[in-house]
GROMACS .gro file of C-alpha atoms in nm:
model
  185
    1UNK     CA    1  -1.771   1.423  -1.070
    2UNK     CA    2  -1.409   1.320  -1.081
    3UNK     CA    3  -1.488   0.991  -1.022
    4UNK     CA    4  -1.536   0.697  -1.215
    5UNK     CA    5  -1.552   0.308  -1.161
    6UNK     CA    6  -1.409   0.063  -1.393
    7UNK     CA    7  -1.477  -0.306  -1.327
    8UNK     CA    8  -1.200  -0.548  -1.477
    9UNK     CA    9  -1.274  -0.888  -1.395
   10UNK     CA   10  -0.948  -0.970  -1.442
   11UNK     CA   11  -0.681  -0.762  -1.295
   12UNK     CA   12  -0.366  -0.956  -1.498
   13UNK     CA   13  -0.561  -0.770  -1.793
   14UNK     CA   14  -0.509  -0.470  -1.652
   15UNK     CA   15  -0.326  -0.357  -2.024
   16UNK     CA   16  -0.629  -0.399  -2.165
   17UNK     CA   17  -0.745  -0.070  -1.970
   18UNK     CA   18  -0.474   0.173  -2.108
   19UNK     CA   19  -0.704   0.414  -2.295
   20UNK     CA   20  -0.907   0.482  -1.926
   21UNK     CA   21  -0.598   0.526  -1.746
   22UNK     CA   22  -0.426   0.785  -1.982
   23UNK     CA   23  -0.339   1.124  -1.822
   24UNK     CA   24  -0.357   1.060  -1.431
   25UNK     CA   25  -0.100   1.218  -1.186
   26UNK     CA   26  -0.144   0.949  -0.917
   27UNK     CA   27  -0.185   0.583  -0.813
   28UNK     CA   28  -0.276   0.462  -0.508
   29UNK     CA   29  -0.239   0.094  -0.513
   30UNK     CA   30  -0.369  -0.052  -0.207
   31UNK     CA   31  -0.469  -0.417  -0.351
   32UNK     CA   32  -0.300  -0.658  -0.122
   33UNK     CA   33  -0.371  -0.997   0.007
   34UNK     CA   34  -0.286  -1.215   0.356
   35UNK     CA   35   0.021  -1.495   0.249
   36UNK     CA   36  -0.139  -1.707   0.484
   37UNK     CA   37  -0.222  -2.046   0.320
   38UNK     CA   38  -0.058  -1.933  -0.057
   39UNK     CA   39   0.235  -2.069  -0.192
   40UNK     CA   40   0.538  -1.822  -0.240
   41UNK     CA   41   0.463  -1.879  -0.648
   42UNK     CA   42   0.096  -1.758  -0.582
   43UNK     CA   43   0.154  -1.481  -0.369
   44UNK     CA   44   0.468  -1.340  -0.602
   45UNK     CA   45   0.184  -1.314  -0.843
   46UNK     CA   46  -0.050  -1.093  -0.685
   47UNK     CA   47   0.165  -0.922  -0.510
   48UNK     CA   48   0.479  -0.860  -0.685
   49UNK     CA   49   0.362  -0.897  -1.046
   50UNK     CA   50   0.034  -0.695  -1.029
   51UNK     CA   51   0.140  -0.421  -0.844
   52UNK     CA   52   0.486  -0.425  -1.082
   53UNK     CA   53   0.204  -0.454  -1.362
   54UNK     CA   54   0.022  -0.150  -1.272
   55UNK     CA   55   0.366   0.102  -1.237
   56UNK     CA   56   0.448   0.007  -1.629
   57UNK     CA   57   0.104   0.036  -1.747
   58UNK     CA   58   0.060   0.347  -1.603
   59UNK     CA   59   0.392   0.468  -1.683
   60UNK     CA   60   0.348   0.432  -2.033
   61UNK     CA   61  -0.012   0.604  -2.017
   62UNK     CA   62   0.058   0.835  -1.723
   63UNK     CA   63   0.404   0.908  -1.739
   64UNK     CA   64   0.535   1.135  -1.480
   65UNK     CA   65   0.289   1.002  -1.236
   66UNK     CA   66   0.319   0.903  -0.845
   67UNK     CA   67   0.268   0.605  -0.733
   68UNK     CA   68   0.168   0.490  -0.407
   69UNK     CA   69   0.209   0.172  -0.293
   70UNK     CA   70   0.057  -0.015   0.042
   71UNK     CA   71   0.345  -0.257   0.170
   72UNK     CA   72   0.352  -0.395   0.516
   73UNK     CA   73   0.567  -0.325   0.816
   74UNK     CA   74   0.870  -0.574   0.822
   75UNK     CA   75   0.907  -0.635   0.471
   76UNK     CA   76   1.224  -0.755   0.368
   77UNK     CA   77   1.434  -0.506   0.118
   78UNK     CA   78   1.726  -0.728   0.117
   79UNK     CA   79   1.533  -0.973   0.008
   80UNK     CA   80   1.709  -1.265   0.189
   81UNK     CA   81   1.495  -1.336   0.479
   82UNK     CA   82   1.345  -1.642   0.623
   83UNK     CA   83   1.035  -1.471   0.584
   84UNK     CA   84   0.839  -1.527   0.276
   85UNK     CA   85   0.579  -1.268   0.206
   86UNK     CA   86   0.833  -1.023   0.375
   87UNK     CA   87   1.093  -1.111   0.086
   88UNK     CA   88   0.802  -1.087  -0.183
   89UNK     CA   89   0.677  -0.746   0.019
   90UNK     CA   90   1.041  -0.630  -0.021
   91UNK     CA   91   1.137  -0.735  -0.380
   92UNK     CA   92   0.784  -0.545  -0.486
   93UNK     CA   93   0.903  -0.259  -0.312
   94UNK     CA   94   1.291  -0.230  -0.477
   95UNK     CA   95   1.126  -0.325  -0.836
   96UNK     CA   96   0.881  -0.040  -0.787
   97UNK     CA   97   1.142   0.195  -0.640
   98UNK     CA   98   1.340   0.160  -0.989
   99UNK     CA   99   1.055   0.313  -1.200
  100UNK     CA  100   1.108   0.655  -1.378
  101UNK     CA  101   0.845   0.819  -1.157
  102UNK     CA  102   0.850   0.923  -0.769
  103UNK     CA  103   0.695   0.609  -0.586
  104UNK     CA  104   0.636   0.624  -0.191
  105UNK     CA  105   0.622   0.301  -0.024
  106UNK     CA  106   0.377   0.309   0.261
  107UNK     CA  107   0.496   0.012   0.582
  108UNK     CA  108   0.197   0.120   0.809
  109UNK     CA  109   0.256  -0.139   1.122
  110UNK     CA  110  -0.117  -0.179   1.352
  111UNK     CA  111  -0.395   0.005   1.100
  112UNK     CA  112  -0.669   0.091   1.317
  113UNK     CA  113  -0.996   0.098   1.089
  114UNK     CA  114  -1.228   0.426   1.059
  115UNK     CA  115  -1.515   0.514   0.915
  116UNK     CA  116  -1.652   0.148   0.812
  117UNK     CA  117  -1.355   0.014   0.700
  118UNK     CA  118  -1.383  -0.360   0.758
  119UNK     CA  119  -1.136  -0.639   0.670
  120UNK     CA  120  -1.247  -0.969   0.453
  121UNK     CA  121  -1.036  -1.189   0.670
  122UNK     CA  122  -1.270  -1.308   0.993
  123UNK     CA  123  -0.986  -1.360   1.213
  124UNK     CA  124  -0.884  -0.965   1.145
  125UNK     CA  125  -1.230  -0.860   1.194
  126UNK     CA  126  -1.261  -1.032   1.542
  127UNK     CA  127  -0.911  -0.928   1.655
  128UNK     CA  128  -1.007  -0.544   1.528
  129UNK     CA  129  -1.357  -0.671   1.783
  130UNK     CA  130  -1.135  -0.766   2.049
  131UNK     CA  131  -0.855  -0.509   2.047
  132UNK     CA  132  -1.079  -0.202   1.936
  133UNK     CA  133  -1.113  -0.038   2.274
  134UNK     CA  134  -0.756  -0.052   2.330
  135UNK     CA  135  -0.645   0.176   2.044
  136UNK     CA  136  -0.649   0.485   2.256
  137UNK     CA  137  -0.401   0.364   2.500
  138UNK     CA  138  -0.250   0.152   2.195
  139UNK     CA  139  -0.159   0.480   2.025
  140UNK     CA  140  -0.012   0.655   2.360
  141UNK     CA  141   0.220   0.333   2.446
  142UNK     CA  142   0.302   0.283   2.054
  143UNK     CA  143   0.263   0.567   1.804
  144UNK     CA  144   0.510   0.480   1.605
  145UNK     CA  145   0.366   0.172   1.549
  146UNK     CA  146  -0.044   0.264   1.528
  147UNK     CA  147  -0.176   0.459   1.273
  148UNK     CA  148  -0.525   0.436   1.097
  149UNK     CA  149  -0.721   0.436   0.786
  150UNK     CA  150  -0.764   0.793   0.757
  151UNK     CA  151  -0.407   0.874   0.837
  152UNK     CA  152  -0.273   0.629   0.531
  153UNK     CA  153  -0.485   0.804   0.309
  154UNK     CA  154  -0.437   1.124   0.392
  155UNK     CA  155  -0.059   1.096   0.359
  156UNK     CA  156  -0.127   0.910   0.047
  157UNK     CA  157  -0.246   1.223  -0.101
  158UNK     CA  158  -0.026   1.407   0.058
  159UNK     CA  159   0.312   1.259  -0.104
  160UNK     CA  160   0.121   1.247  -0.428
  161UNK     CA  161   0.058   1.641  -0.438
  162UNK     CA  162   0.405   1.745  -0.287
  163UNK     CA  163   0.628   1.490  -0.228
  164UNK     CA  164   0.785   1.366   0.114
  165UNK     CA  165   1.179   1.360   0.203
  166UNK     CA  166   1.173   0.994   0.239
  167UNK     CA  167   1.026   0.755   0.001
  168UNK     CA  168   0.937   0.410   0.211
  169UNK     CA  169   0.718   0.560   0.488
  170UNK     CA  170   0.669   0.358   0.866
  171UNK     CA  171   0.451   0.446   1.084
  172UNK     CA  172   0.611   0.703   1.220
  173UNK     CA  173   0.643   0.908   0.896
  174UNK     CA  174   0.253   0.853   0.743
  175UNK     CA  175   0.089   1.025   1.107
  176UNK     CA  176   0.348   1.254   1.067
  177UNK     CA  177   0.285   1.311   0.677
  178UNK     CA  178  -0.076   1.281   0.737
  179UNK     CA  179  -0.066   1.546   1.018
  180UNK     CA  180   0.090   1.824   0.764
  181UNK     CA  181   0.448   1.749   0.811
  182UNK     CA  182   0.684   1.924   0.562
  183UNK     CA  183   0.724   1.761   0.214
  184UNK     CA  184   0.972   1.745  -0.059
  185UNK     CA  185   0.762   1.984  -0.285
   0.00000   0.00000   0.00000
């Protein structure tokens, strides 16, 4: 009953949606695309500027708010790297870090998919195919580097409702979050 959909068809108008997103306590902002092919100018735009976007809508609406935000293992915070969507990744993250609200950056490294998550991007779907069986022993050899779908949300919520003593999250810190480790609150 809490839910309700909204369709925007286009999310650079996301202003234009104030009124619906008055009074919320979270935001989970998982929109993110793949650099691969996009110029640095193009993927600055949906990645840096939406996502910065959304934090001062919603902090003019929904002030007080958390906001979660889906990065990506090895993004850049310095911002200097050779890297390009790790520099974008990492100036996103230290904009979004400066707003008046708590924010909790989540790096998850290998995501393995649950419960019918599927990616867009056909190379991801056939390396999910290909690697799939190995998660188990994936998750033994690396677990601070594995996590899954479930886990990320869970520790979403989790940092939204009480906080977490660190606020960019590896790996290591959403199974750990996700599992009921202690929180700021």
């Amino acid at each position: 009953p809490k839910l309700r959909e909204v369709i925007l068809s286009d999310l650079f108008r996301l202003a234009d949606l104030k009124d619906d997103l008055t009074g919320y306590h979270a935001c989970f902002f998982c929109l993110g695309v793949s650099a691969a092919g996009m110029s640095e100018s193009d993927y600055r735009r949906v990645t840096l500027y939406l996502a910065t976007l959304a934090a001062e809508v919603l902090e003019e609406v929904s002030p007080g708010l958390t906001f979660c935000y889906v990065s990506a293992q090895g993004a850049d915070s310095s911002e200097m790297g050779r890297i390009m969507w790790a520099r974008v990744r990492g100036e996103t993250e230290n904009r979004l870090l400066q707003m008046p609200f708590p924010v909790f950056i989540f790096r998850p490294g290998v995501i393995q998919p649950l419960k019918g998550v599927r990616s867009r991007i056909r190379y991801v779907r056939v390396l999910y195919r290909v690697i799939g069986p190995f998660f188990p022993l994936l998750n033994r050899l690396l677990p601070n580097q594995v996590t899954t779908s479930v886990r990320i949300g869970q520790a979403m919520i989790r940092a939204a409702i009480a906080g977490y003593s660190k606020h960019v999250l590896e790996p290591r810190d959403i199974n750990a979050l996700a599992m009921g480790a202690r929180t700021n609150g």
